[in-house]
Tab-separated table of C-alpha atoms and ligand atoms in Angstrom:
chain	number	residue	atom	x	y	z
J	1	MET	CA	0.000	0.000	0.000
J	2	THR	CA	2.954	2.359	0.412
J	3	THR	CA	5.211	3.968	-2.124
J	4	PRO	CA	8.688	2.393	-2.480
J	5	THR	CA	11.093	4.135	-0.144
J	6	PRO	CA	14.297	5.726	-1.317
J	7	ALA	CA	17.247	4.598	0.808
J	8	SER	CA	18.987	7.304	2.822
J	9	PRO	CA	22.754	7.574	3.290
J	10	LEU	CA	21.912	8.806	6.800
J	11	ALA	CA	20.199	5.579	7.800
J	12	PRO	CA	22.298	3.199	9.908
J	13	ALA	CA	23.068	-0.101	8.209
J	14	TRP	CA	20.752	-2.000	10.561
J	15	LEU	CA	17.702	0.076	9.617
J	16	PRO	CA	16.451	-0.875	6.149
J	17	ALA	CA	13.784	1.304	4.584
J	18	PRO	CA	10.481	-0.384	5.422
J	19	THR	CA	7.936	-1.521	2.888
J	20	ASP	CA	5.247	-0.438	5.347
J	21	PRO	CA	6.194	1.964	8.167
J	22	ASP	CA	2.772	1.391	9.766
J	23	ALA	CA	3.463	-2.324	10.272
J	24	LEU	CA	3.971	-3.609	13.838
J	25	ASP	CA	6.798	-6.063	14.412
J	26	PRO	CA	5.382	-8.419	17.080
J	27	LYS	CA	8.861	-8.732	18.570
J	28	VAL	CA	8.885	-5.135	19.798
J	29	TRP	CA	5.197	-4.576	20.638
J	30	SER	CA	3.244	-6.043	23.527
J	31	ALA	CA	1.059	-8.999	22.589
J	32	GLY	CA	-2.059	-6.888	23.094
J	33	THR	CA	-1.006	-4.103	20.710
J	34	ALA	CA	-2.561	-4.105	17.244
J	35	ARG	CA	-3.946	-1.771	14.615
J	36	ALA	CA	-7.701	-1.326	14.959
J	37	ASP	CA	-10.069	-1.216	11.971
J	38	ASP	CA	-9.595	2.540	11.613
J	39	GLY	CA	-5.820	2.050	11.380
J	40	GLY	CA	-5.065	3.591	14.777
J	41	LEU	CA	-3.073	1.679	17.358
J	42	ALA	CA	-4.941	-0.080	20.170
J	43	VAL	CA	-3.749	-1.811	23.327
J	44	GLN	CA	-5.978	-4.602	24.592
J	45	GLY	CA	-8.724	-3.125	22.459
J	46	VAL	CA	-8.369	0.425	23.804
J	47	SER	CA	-7.382	2.889	21.096
J	48	ALA	CA	-4.336	5.074	21.455
J	49	ALA	CA	-6.495	8.060	20.523
J	50	ALA	CA	-8.927	7.301	23.352
J	51	LEU	CA	-6.070	6.813	25.821
J	52	ALA	CA	-4.481	10.114	24.811
J	53	ALA	CA	-7.821	11.930	24.955
J	54	GLU	CA	-8.643	10.617	28.406
J	55	PHE	CA	-5.253	10.647	30.098
J	56	GLY	CA	-3.153	13.089	28.063
J	57	THR	CA	0.342	12.586	26.671
J	58	PRO	CA	3.107	11.657	27.181
J	59	LEU	CA	1.525	8.528	28.545
J	60	LEU	CA	3.131	5.259	29.559
J	61	VAL	CA	0.701	2.494	28.690
J	62	MET	CA	1.270	-0.880	30.354
J	63	ASP	CA	-0.355	-3.912	28.755
J	64	GLU	CA	-1.153	-5.744	31.963
J	65	ASP	CA	-1.877	-9.091	30.298
J	66	ASP	CA	1.428	-8.974	28.475
J	67	PHE	CA	3.307	-8.223	31.709
J	68	ARG	CA	1.521	-11.065	33.478
J	69	ALA	CA	2.106	-13.491	30.605
J	70	ARG	CA	5.833	-12.757	30.567
J	71	ALA	CA	6.020	-13.113	34.344
J	72	ARG	CA	4.236	-16.467	34.098
J	73	SER	CA	6.442	-17.712	31.310
J	74	PHE	CA	9.552	-17.051	33.404
J	75	ARG	CA	8.064	-18.701	36.469
J	76	GLU	CA	6.718	-21.741	34.648
J	77	GLY	CA	9.726	-22.036	32.328
J	78	PHE	CA	12.272	-21.918	35.138
J	79	ASP	CA	10.333	-23.857	37.728
J	80	SER	CA	9.581	-26.774	35.415
J	81	THR	CA	13.012	-26.860	33.795
J	82	PHE	CA	14.846	-26.897	37.122
J	83	ARG	CA	12.419	-29.189	38.956
J	84	ASP	CA	14.300	-32.468	38.432
J	85	LEU	CA	17.685	-30.889	38.804
J	86	CYS	CA	17.208	-28.885	41.984
J	87	GLY	CA	13.596	-29.006	43.083
J	88	GLY	CA	12.502	-26.016	41.009
J	89	ALA	CA	13.429	-22.378	40.713
J	90	ASP	CA	12.206	-19.067	42.096
J	91	VAL	CA	11.756	-15.994	39.953
J	92	TYR	CA	12.191	-12.571	41.522
J	93	PHE	CA	10.784	-9.674	39.489
J	94	ALA	CA	13.534	-7.024	39.460
J	95	GLY	CA	11.504	-4.138	40.779
J	96	LYS	CA	14.044	-1.541	39.677
J	97	SER	CA	12.817	-1.971	36.097
J	98	MET	CA	9.251	-0.846	36.846
J	99	LEU	CA	8.111	-0.871	40.444
J	100	THR	CA	4.671	0.418	41.347
J	101	LEU	CA	2.056	-0.979	43.722
J	102	SER	CA	0.269	-2.460	40.709
J	103	THR	CA	3.270	-4.057	38.998
J	104	ALA	CA	4.475	-5.532	42.301
J	105	ARG	CA	1.020	-7.087	42.781
J	106	TRP	CA	0.875	-8.409	39.205
J	107	ALA	CA	4.224	-10.099	39.761
J	108	ALA	CA	3.203	-11.556	43.123
J	109	GLU	CA	-0.155	-12.749	41.782
J	110	GLU	CA	1.693	-14.597	39.012
J	111	GLY	CA	3.786	-16.412	41.608
J	112	LEU	CA	6.907	-14.269	41.414
J	113	ARG	CA	8.905	-12.832	44.261
J	114	VAL	CA	10.177	-9.267	44.240
J	115	ASP	CA	13.730	-8.004	44.192
J	116	THR	CA	14.233	-4.491	45.578
J	117	ALA	CA	17.271	-2.228	45.374
J	118	SER	CA	16.624	0.426	48.014
J	119	GLY	CA	14.552	1.255	51.051
J	120	GLY	CA	12.111	3.069	48.772
J	121	GLU	CA	11.586	0.031	46.562
J	122	LEU	CA	11.280	-2.142	49.655
J	123	ALA	CA	8.569	0.175	50.989
J	124	VAL	CA	6.626	-0.047	47.706
J	125	ALA	CA	6.824	-3.845	47.649
J	126	LEU	CA	5.684	-4.059	51.270
J	127	ARG	CA	2.858	-1.566	50.701
J	128	ALA	CA	1.769	-3.666	47.718
J	129	GLY	CA	1.338	-6.563	50.131
J	130	VAL	CA	4.164	-8.738	48.828
J	131	ASP	CA	5.056	-11.392	51.408
J	132	PRO	CA	8.252	-10.084	53.088
J	133	ALA	CA	9.682	-13.600	52.971
J	134	HIS	CA	9.476	-13.288	49.171
J	135	ILE	CA	11.386	-10.005	48.993
J	136	GLY	CA	15.119	-9.565	48.455
J	137	LEU	CA	17.025	-6.370	49.225
J	138	HIS	CA	19.999	-5.422	47.073
J	139	GLY	CA	22.373	-2.462	47.047
J	140	ASN	CA	26.103	-1.889	47.078
J	141	ASN	CA	25.825	0.755	49.806
J	142	LYS	CA	22.703	0.129	51.838
J	143	SER	CA	22.109	2.647	54.566
J	144	VAL	CA	21.664	1.667	58.194
J	145	ALA	CA	17.996	2.671	57.851
J	146	GLU	CA	17.601	0.368	54.827
J	147	LEU	CA	19.174	-2.585	56.636
J	148	ALA	CA	16.993	-1.877	59.660
J	149	ALA	CA	13.867	-1.717	57.461
J	150	ALA	CA	14.772	-5.057	55.878
J	151	LEU	CA	15.311	-6.702	59.266
J	152	ASP	CA	12.136	-5.129	60.683
J	153	ALA	CA	10.091	-6.373	57.755
J	154	GLY	CA	11.617	-9.848	57.860
J	155	VAL	CA	12.685	-9.936	54.214
J	156	GLY	CA	13.647	-13.336	52.856
J	157	ARG	CA	17.130	-12.303	51.806
J	158	ILE	CA	19.550	-9.446	52.055
J	159	ILE	CA	22.043	-9.601	49.232
J	160	VAL	CA	25.333	-8.510	50.777
J	161	ASP	CA	27.712	-6.806	48.402
J	162	SER	CA	31.027	-6.484	50.271
J	163	VAL	CA	33.091	-7.664	53.234
J	164	ASP	CA	32.591	-4.212	54.701
J	165	GLU	CA	28.804	-4.546	54.583
J	166	LEU	CA	28.869	-8.118	55.898
J	167	VAL	CA	30.919	-7.179	58.953
J	168	PHE	CA	28.620	-4.238	59.619
J	169	LEU	CA	25.424	-6.268	59.153
J	170	ALA	CA	26.657	-9.092	61.399
J	171	ALA	CA	27.258	-6.625	64.235
J	172	PHE	CA	24.061	-4.691	63.526
J	173	ALA	CA	21.846	-7.801	63.510
J	174	ALA	CA	23.569	-9.119	66.654
J	175	GLU	CA	22.933	-5.809	68.432
J	176	ARG	CA	19.241	-6.139	67.524
J	177	GLY	CA	19.156	-9.785	68.626
J	178	GLN	CA	18.298	-10.874	65.069
J	179	VAL	CA	19.643	-13.244	62.461
J	180	ALA	CA	20.028	-11.723	58.982
J	181	PRO	CA	19.269	-14.034	56.020
J	182	VAL	CA	22.131	-13.367	53.615
J	183	MET	CA	23.109	-14.077	50.032
J	184	LEU	CA	26.606	-12.995	48.992
J	185	ARG	CA	26.866	-11.158	45.685
J	186	LEU	CA	29.849	-12.450	43.744
J	187	THR	CA	31.547	-10.996	40.679
J	188	PRO	CA	32.441	-14.019	38.590
J	189	GLY	CA	34.648	-12.024	36.209
J	190	VAL	CA	32.405	-12.415	33.168
J	191	HIS	CA	32.255	-9.338	30.958
J	192	ALA	CA	28.871	-9.441	29.261
J	193	HIS	CA	28.496	-7.996	25.773
J	194	THR	CA	26.478	-4.922	26.647
J	195	HIS	CA	26.966	-1.238	27.343
J	196	ASP	CA	29.792	-0.739	29.866
J	197	PHE	CA	27.559	1.039	32.373
J	198	ILE	CA	25.121	-1.854	32.548
J	199	ALA	CA	27.696	-4.668	32.628
J	200	THR	CA	28.279	-5.646	36.217
J	201	ALA	CA	30.288	-8.787	36.772
J	202	HIS	CA	33.764	-7.835	35.595
J	203	GLU	CA	36.296	-7.022	38.302
J	204	ASP	CA	36.887	-3.290	38.014
J	205	GLN	CA	33.526	-1.922	39.153
J	206	LYS	CA	31.648	-1.163	42.328
J	207	PHE	CA	29.488	-4.276	42.732
J	208	GLY	CA	30.170	-7.520	44.497
J	209	LEU	CA	32.757	-9.785	46.044
J	210	SER	CA	35.488	-10.897	43.712
J	211	LEU	CA	36.256	-14.566	43.182
J	212	ALA	CA	39.861	-13.692	42.367
J	213	PRO	CA	42.431	-13.963	45.181
J	214	SER	CA	43.422	-10.540	46.589
J	215	SER	CA	46.987	-9.577	45.848
J	216	GLU	CA	47.199	-7.942	49.282
J	217	GLY	CA	45.065	-8.194	52.398
J	218	ARG	CA	43.117	-5.017	51.598
J	219	ASP	CA	39.891	-3.870	53.256
J	220	GLY	CA	39.956	-6.530	55.964
J	221	GLY	CA	40.792	-9.237	53.415
J	222	ILE	CA	43.528	-11.854	53.358
J	223	ALA	CA	46.329	-11.877	50.778
J	224	GLY	CA	45.972	-14.826	48.423
J	225	VAL	CA	42.331	-15.428	49.416
J	226	SER	CA	39.381	-14.059	47.408
J	227	PRO	CA	37.071	-11.510	49.033
J	228	ALA	CA	34.251	-13.999	48.340
J	229	ALA	CA	36.008	-16.706	50.372
J	230	VAL	CA	36.754	-14.248	53.171
J	231	ALA	CA	33.073	-13.292	53.269
J	232	VAL	CA	31.992	-16.931	53.529
J	233	ARG	CA	34.352	-17.484	56.488
J	234	ILE	CA	32.958	-14.416	58.266
J	235	ALA	CA	29.337	-15.297	57.491
J	236	LEU	CA	29.642	-18.896	58.670
J	237	GLN	CA	31.231	-17.807	61.936
J	238	ALA	CA	28.676	-15.113	62.741
J	239	ASP	CA	25.702	-16.294	64.796
J	240	SER	CA	23.744	-13.294	63.550
J	241	ILE	CA	24.070	-14.321	59.875
J	242	GLU	CA	22.232	-17.145	58.156
J	243	LEU	CA	24.203	-17.734	54.972
J	244	LEU	CA	21.667	-18.875	52.368
J	245	GLY	CA	23.899	-18.885	49.353
J	246	VAL	CA	25.450	-16.800	46.619
J	247	HIS	CA	24.283	-14.471	43.891
J	248	CYS	CA	25.668	-13.085	40.664
J	249	HIS	CA	24.368	-10.710	38.010
J	250	ILE	CA	26.489	-10.216	34.935
J	251	GLY	CA	24.756	-7.226	33.377
J	252	SER	CA	21.705	-6.133	31.481
J	253	GLN	CA	20.197	-6.406	27.977
J	254	ILE	CA	22.182	-9.577	27.245
J	255	PHE	CA	21.189	-11.974	24.462
J	256	GLU	CA	23.966	-14.563	24.425
J	257	ALA	CA	23.554	-17.640	26.607
J	258	ASP	CA	27.294	-18.154	27.041
J	259	GLY	CA	27.825	-15.329	29.568
J	260	PHE	CA	25.118	-16.648	31.887
J	261	GLY	CA	26.431	-20.211	31.521
J	262	LEU	CA	30.010	-19.229	32.270
J	263	ALA	CA	28.967	-17.211	35.323
J	264	ALA	CA	26.878	-20.135	36.611
J	265	GLU	CA	29.798	-22.498	36.173
J	266	ARG	CA	32.161	-20.181	38.085
J	267	VAL	CA	29.844	-19.585	41.028
J	268	LEU	CA	29.046	-23.305	41.245
J	269	GLY	CA	32.791	-23.910	41.297
J	270	PHE	CA	32.975	-21.514	44.210
J	271	LEU	CA	30.175	-23.379	46.034
J	272	ALA	CA	32.201	-26.576	45.595
J	273	GLU	CA	35.223	-24.861	47.172
J	274	VAL	CA	33.060	-23.695	50.074
J	275	GLU	CA	31.836	-27.248	50.590
J	276	ALA	CA	35.403	-28.586	50.507
J	277	GLU	CA	36.707	-25.952	52.936
J	278	HIS	CA	33.790	-25.760	55.366
J	279	GLY	CA	31.783	-28.947	54.816
J	280	VAL	CA	28.723	-26.788	54.147
J	281	ALA	CA	26.498	-27.099	51.077
J	282	LEU	CA	24.949	-23.645	50.642
J	283	PRO	CA	21.339	-24.171	49.607
J	284	GLU	CA	20.688	-21.265	47.207
J	285	LEU	CA	22.137	-19.789	44.024
J	286	ASP	CA	20.728	-16.706	42.332
J	287	LEU	CA	21.824	-16.119	38.757
J	288	GLY	CA	20.533	-12.542	38.469
J	289	GLY	CA	18.656	-10.914	35.616
J	290	GLY	CA	19.745	-9.169	32.464
J	291	HIS	CA	17.794	-11.014	29.764
J	292	GLY	CA	17.606	-8.867	26.648
J	293	ILE	CA	14.474	-7.649	24.891
J	294	ALA	CA	13.774	-6.314	21.398
J	295	TYR	CA	13.846	-2.529	21.247
J	296	THR	CA	14.037	-2.642	17.452
J	297	SER	CA	13.633	-5.382	14.857
J	298	VAL	CA	17.325	-6.234	14.904
J	299	ASP	CA	17.238	-7.543	18.487
J	300	GLU	CA	16.618	-11.270	18.855
J	301	PRO	CA	15.458	-12.088	22.379
J	302	ARG	CA	14.998	-15.687	23.467
J	303	PRO	CA	11.811	-16.979	25.095
J	304	ALA	CA	12.025	-17.640	28.833
J	305	ALA	CA	11.743	-21.415	28.373
J	306	GLU	CA	14.730	-21.387	26.038
J	307	ILE	CA	16.808	-19.303	28.463
J	308	ALA	CA	15.871	-21.737	31.239
J	309	ALA	CA	16.780	-24.786	29.164
J	310	ALA	CA	20.199	-23.390	28.192
J	311	LEU	CA	20.991	-22.409	31.757
J	312	ALA	CA	19.775	-25.722	33.170
J	313	ALA	CA	22.076	-27.595	30.784
J	314	ASP	CA	25.064	-25.554	31.990
J	315	VAL	CA	24.104	-25.942	35.656
J	316	ARG	CA	23.613	-29.698	35.248
J	317	LYS	CA	26.993	-30.106	33.602
J	318	ALA	CA	28.727	-28.103	36.328
J	319	VAL	CA	27.084	-29.842	39.303
J	320	GLU	CA	27.818	-33.258	37.796
J	321	ARG	CA	31.445	-32.366	37.153
J	322	LEU	CA	31.862	-30.891	40.632
J	323	GLY	CA	29.876	-33.619	42.425
J	324	LEU	CA	27.646	-30.958	44.010
J	325	THR	CA	24.088	-31.212	45.205
J	326	CYS	CA	22.339	-28.650	43.037
J	327	PRO	CA	21.368	-25.586	45.077
J	328	ARG	CA	17.890	-24.120	44.580
J	329	ILE	CA	18.144	-21.715	41.656
J	330	SER	CA	16.621	-18.263	41.458
J	331	ILE	CA	16.756	-15.525	38.842
J	332	GLU	CA	15.857	-11.822	38.770
J	333	PRO	CA	14.494	-10.721	35.402
J	334	GLY	CA	13.215	-7.140	35.228
J	335	ARG	CA	13.307	-5.700	31.727
J	336	ALA	CA	12.247	-8.985	30.090
J	337	ILE	CA	8.972	-8.852	32.028
J	338	SER	CA	8.140	-5.159	32.190
J	339	GLY	CA	9.892	-3.759	29.095
J	340	PRO	CA	7.893	-5.183	26.183
J	341	ALA	CA	4.637	-4.670	28.103
J	342	GLY	CA	4.963	-0.886	27.910
J	343	LEU	CA	4.661	1.698	25.178
J	344	THR	CA	4.787	5.466	25.382
J	345	LEU	CA	2.322	7.670	23.549
J	346	TYR	CA	3.451	11.155	22.545
J	347	THR	CA	1.756	13.977	20.682
J	348	VAL	CA	3.666	15.458	17.769
J	349	GLY	CA	4.330	19.195	17.809
J	350	VAL	CA	6.963	20.813	15.632
J	351	THR	CA	8.349	19.049	12.578
J	352	LYS	CA	11.147	20.226	10.318
J	353	THR	CA	13.463	18.795	7.717
J	354	VAL	CA	17.173	19.544	7.625
J	355	ASP	CA	20.027	18.798	5.257
J	356	ALA	CA	22.406	16.575	7.129
J	357	ASP	CA	25.919	15.440	6.277
J	358	ALA	CA	25.977	11.708	5.690
J	359	PRO	CA	28.974	9.505	6.572
J	360	ASP	CA	29.571	8.924	2.829
J	361	GLY	CA	30.172	12.666	2.287
J	362	SER	CA	26.816	13.303	0.636
J	363	THR	CA	24.006	15.460	1.973
J	364	ALA	CA	20.580	14.033	2.717
J	365	SER	CA	17.315	15.009	4.373
J	366	ARG	CA	16.553	14.210	7.939
J	367	ARG	CA	13.132	14.912	9.337
J	368	TYR	CA	12.926	16.062	12.958
J	369	VAL	CA	9.694	15.160	14.716
J	370	ALA	CA	9.419	16.856	18.118
J	371	VAL	CA	7.070	15.388	20.700
J	372	ASP	CA	5.719	16.526	24.058
J	373	GLY	CA	8.125	14.460	26.207
J	374	GLY	CA	11.794	13.635	25.930
J	375	MET	CA	14.842	12.670	27.939
J	376	SER	CA	12.929	13.308	31.175
J	377	ASP	CA	10.486	10.453	30.524
J	378	ASN	CA	12.994	8.192	28.745
J	379	PRO	CA	16.660	8.965	29.412
J	380	ARG	CA	17.880	5.650	27.973
J	381	PRO	CA	18.781	6.880	24.457
J	382	VAL	CA	20.886	9.661	25.986
J	383	LEU	CA	22.439	7.541	28.738
J	384	TYR	CA	23.162	4.324	26.867
J	385	ASP	CA	22.819	5.222	23.182
J	386	ALA	CA	19.794	2.941	23.295
J	387	ASP	CA	17.914	2.536	20.024
J	388	TYR	CA	14.143	2.577	19.902
J	389	THR	CA	11.574	2.616	17.143
J	390	ALA	CA	8.252	4.433	16.731
J	391	VAL	CA	5.092	4.324	14.654
J	392	LEU	CA	2.329	6.720	13.817
J	393	ALA	CA	-0.339	5.676	16.330
J	394	SER	CA	-3.398	7.812	15.629
J	395	ARG	CA	-3.831	6.698	12.005
J	396	THR	CA	-2.068	4.955	9.151
J	397	SER	CA	-0.582	6.801	6.215
J	398	ASP	CA	0.115	6.116	2.567
J	399	ALA	CA	2.760	8.829	2.446
J	400	ALA	CA	6.331	7.787	1.688
J	401	PRO	CA	8.496	6.921	4.689
J	402	ALA	CA	11.080	9.575	5.570
J	403	LEU	CA	14.173	9.019	7.650
J	404	SER	CA	13.185	10.724	10.882
J	405	ARG	CA	14.524	11.519	14.320
J	406	VAL	CA	12.083	11.732	17.207
J	407	VAL	CA	13.217	14.373	19.665
J	408	GLY	CA	11.825	15.778	22.872
J	409	LYS	CA	11.157	19.294	24.107
J	410	HIS	CA	14.100	19.801	26.455
J	411	CYS	CA	16.670	22.557	26.141
J	412	GLU	CA	19.311	20.148	25.013
J	413	SER	CA	20.290	19.129	21.498
J	414	GLY	CA	21.037	15.581	22.676
J	415	ASP	CA	17.400	15.191	23.763
J	416	ILE	CA	16.673	12.320	21.392
J	417	LEU	CA	14.043	9.621	21.920
J	418	VAL	CA	14.416	7.665	18.672
J	419	ARG	CA	17.626	8.368	16.817
J	420	ASP	CA	16.642	6.850	13.488
J	421	VAL	CA	13.261	5.639	12.310
J	422	TRP	CA	11.306	5.671	9.055
J	423	LEU	CA	8.069	7.541	9.634
J	424	PRO	CA	5.510	8.587	7.022
J	425	VAL	CA	6.580	11.964	5.678
J	426	ASP	CA	3.170	13.462	6.461
J	427	VAL	CA	3.476	12.958	10.235
J	428	THR	CA	2.453	16.322	11.566
J	429	ARG	CA	1.313	18.406	14.547
J	430	GLY	CA	-1.420	16.652	16.520
J	431	ASP	CA	-0.541	13.132	15.371
J	432	LEU	CA	0.174	10.534	18.025
J	433	LEU	CA	3.403	8.556	17.988
J	434	ALA	CA	3.922	5.344	19.936
J	435	VAL	CA	7.354	4.159	21.082
J	436	PRO	CA	7.375	0.463	22.053
J	437	ALA	CA	9.353	-1.429	24.700
J	438	THR	CA	9.287	1.443	27.181
J	439	GLY	CA	7.893	-0.535	30.120
J	440	ALA	CA	11.299	-0.922	31.776
J	441	TYR	CA	13.692	1.741	33.076
J	442	THR	CA	11.628	4.731	31.920
J	443	HIS	CA	9.033	5.581	34.588
J	444	VAL	CA	11.549	4.578	37.258
J	445	MET	CA	14.316	6.705	35.747
J	446	ALA	CA	12.207	9.714	34.845
J	447	SER	CA	13.284	13.178	35.971
J	448	ASN	CA	11.870	16.678	36.180
J	449	TYR	CA	14.522	18.233	33.950
J	450	ASN	CA	13.339	21.635	32.734
J	451	ALA	CA	10.573	21.293	35.328
J	452	LEU	CA	8.633	18.943	33.093
J	453	THR	CA	6.063	16.935	34.979
J	454	ARG	CA	6.366	13.177	34.843
J	455	PRO	CA	3.813	11.264	32.727
J	456	ALA	CA	0.943	9.203	34.029
J	457	VAL	CA	1.087	5.431	33.797
J	458	VAL	CA	-2.044	3.543	32.793
J	459	ALA	CA	-2.640	-0.186	32.859
J	460	VAL	CA	-4.840	-1.675	30.167
J	461	ARG	CA	-6.655	-4.950	30.566
J	462	GLU	CA	-9.745	-6.457	28.956
J	463	GLY	CA	-10.729	-3.296	27.148
J	464	GLU	CA	-10.324	-1.079	30.188
J	465	ALA	CA	-7.650	1.435	31.078
J	466	ARG	CA	-6.962	2.666	34.556
J	467	VAL	CA	-4.416	5.051	35.962
J	468	ILE	CA	-1.825	3.361	38.173
J	469	ILE	CA	0.447	6.393	38.535
J	470	ARG	CA	-1.207	9.759	38.117
J	471	ARG	CA	0.361	12.460	35.992
J	472	GLU	CA	2.550	14.819	37.962
J	473	THR	CA	1.376	18.428	38.166
J	474	VAL	CA	3.245	21.700	38.438
J	475	GLU	CA	1.763	21.900	41.943
J	476	ASP	CA	3.609	18.660	42.768
J	477	LEU	CA	6.832	20.322	41.667
J	478	LEU	CA	6.158	23.465	43.679
J	479	ARG	CA	5.200	21.475	46.754
J	480	ARG	CA	8.836	20.713	47.516
J	481	GLU	CA	9.902	24.336	47.330
J	482	VAL	CA	10.616	26.064	50.618
J	483	ASP	CA	9.922	29.674	49.762
J	484	PRO	CA	11.878	32.112	51.945
J	485	GLN	CA	9.603	34.947	50.774
J	486	ASN	CA	6.471	33.145	51.853
J	487	PRO	CA	7.310	31.130	54.943
J	488	SER	CA	4.249	29.141	55.891
H	1	LLP	N1	19.358	-8.218	39.444
H	1	LLP	C1	20.304	-7.317	39.742
H	1	LLP	C2	21.196	-7.563	40.868
H	1	LLP	C3	20.437	-6.153	38.979
H	1	LLP	O1	21.380	-5.280	39.283
H	1	LLP	C4	19.556	-5.933	37.889
H	1	LLP	C5	19.665	-4.715	37.082
H	1	LLP	C6	18.567	-6.887	37.620
H	1	LLP	C7	18.509	-8.030	38.413
H	1	LLP	C8	17.577	-6.730	36.516
H	1	LLP	O2	18.160	-6.634	35.262
H	1	LLP	P1	17.237	-6.713	33.958
H	1	LLP	O3	16.672	-8.103	33.876
H	1	LLP	O4	16.148	-5.713	34.120
H	1	LLP	O5	18.146	-6.383	32.836
H	1	LLP	N2	19.034	1.345	33.755
H	1	LLP	C9	19.649	0.365	32.877
H	1	LLP	C10	19.631	-1.008	33.480
H	1	LLP	C11	20.296	-1.084	34.816
H	1	LLP	C12	20.156	-2.456	35.385
H	1	LLP	C13	20.599	-2.505	36.780
H	1	LLP	N3	20.477	-3.796	37.384
H	1	LLP	C14	18.929	0.378	31.542
H	1	LLP	O6	18.005	1.161	31.377
H	1	LLP	O7	19.288	-0.351	30.644
């Protein structure tokens, strides 16, 4: 139905000109997103136009069924795959990707546990009614108040990140007459193929206890012994610590199975050393999150069952080789559950076309499409060079696709939401655009830069939309001001 598209020397090699820019690649859209009879986008039968009219834009729309289905597929995939090997597996939803009262409840109702990364996230999970025994608390620098909140609530596990924290927590729990349930976060030295800032298991970074022997006895350590081994000795000796097991997380937005497999093998090797040294078989092993999703058509995510099967094969091989009893496995997916379930609706304002210098030395047209949000509602393109895609959501168009850049409204030229996308050339003021795969790390990372108010979040299910986070108002922003000219 569309005119053939001229290629652009500005387009990155991975972005071929589409035959139909209105088409929806099921990989990047939630299962409930489709084009309605009038051509407009709809989520679970609710049209984008109706959502925008009722709730305004920018609007983060969560397809609740899609979120729940992904949560279920992780739980069922992992639990059934690991049942014979180690009695099953637990799935913790990584709250940091998209924690609200509603999403925490969806996860819990689908049989997941919840992983939190701060006192604030812990408070949300508790307020949502998640069983404290099914909550984990992470953080490389937890405050005393956060540790106290975790112990008060009776969380199922505190993931301890350093020898420093372990020594402190042992004394703190003892002082309170409590026993802290602890997992030790290890850095297995696997450098995942992802952006440097979201890769977390190589040595030279802030997270975790290294498996490599220390060259000197730094920070309370012992020369020639790894910080991880030192931590196990301390934990096993402390009456106020119940050492449940070990944890590792190699990074985020990872597609290859080999990194996860290698990390699993290394931490299982460590568990075998612990058993040899102390005669203790630690009962739990958490293999973290980080499973990649499709932001654009070039990404090839694997279904949860496939991830589980690959990991189970690696775990089986390692436990057989090491003669270990398999510990109970847990994982912590965040983005893979919440990311594809979300899309952001924006209203188009200003458009313009510029002559841009192409890498091949030629000059070509680039269309700028400015929308009513930007880096404050999705900082990922700016922070991580993350690629996204977009479609015209309020209608379809027969106009030729034009190489376009979707930008926000901030006072910053780097304020880009979608660096390169083919949009119909007639996209204009008042049209709605939808950006898929925005369910993870957008709402939770949003800011008030330029005093923009943060978008509402709506959940859509069975033809009904309801607000789960209301839109921020200018009054909300002013509420935190302490005005010396008008002391109240
Ligand atoms: N477990 C631990 C210990 C983590 O640190 C993380 C993410 C997860 C699980 C969940 O990872 P996921 O399955 O969602 O990839 N803001 C960045 C991502 C930072 C991830 C931090 N830790 C982004 O927008 O890409």
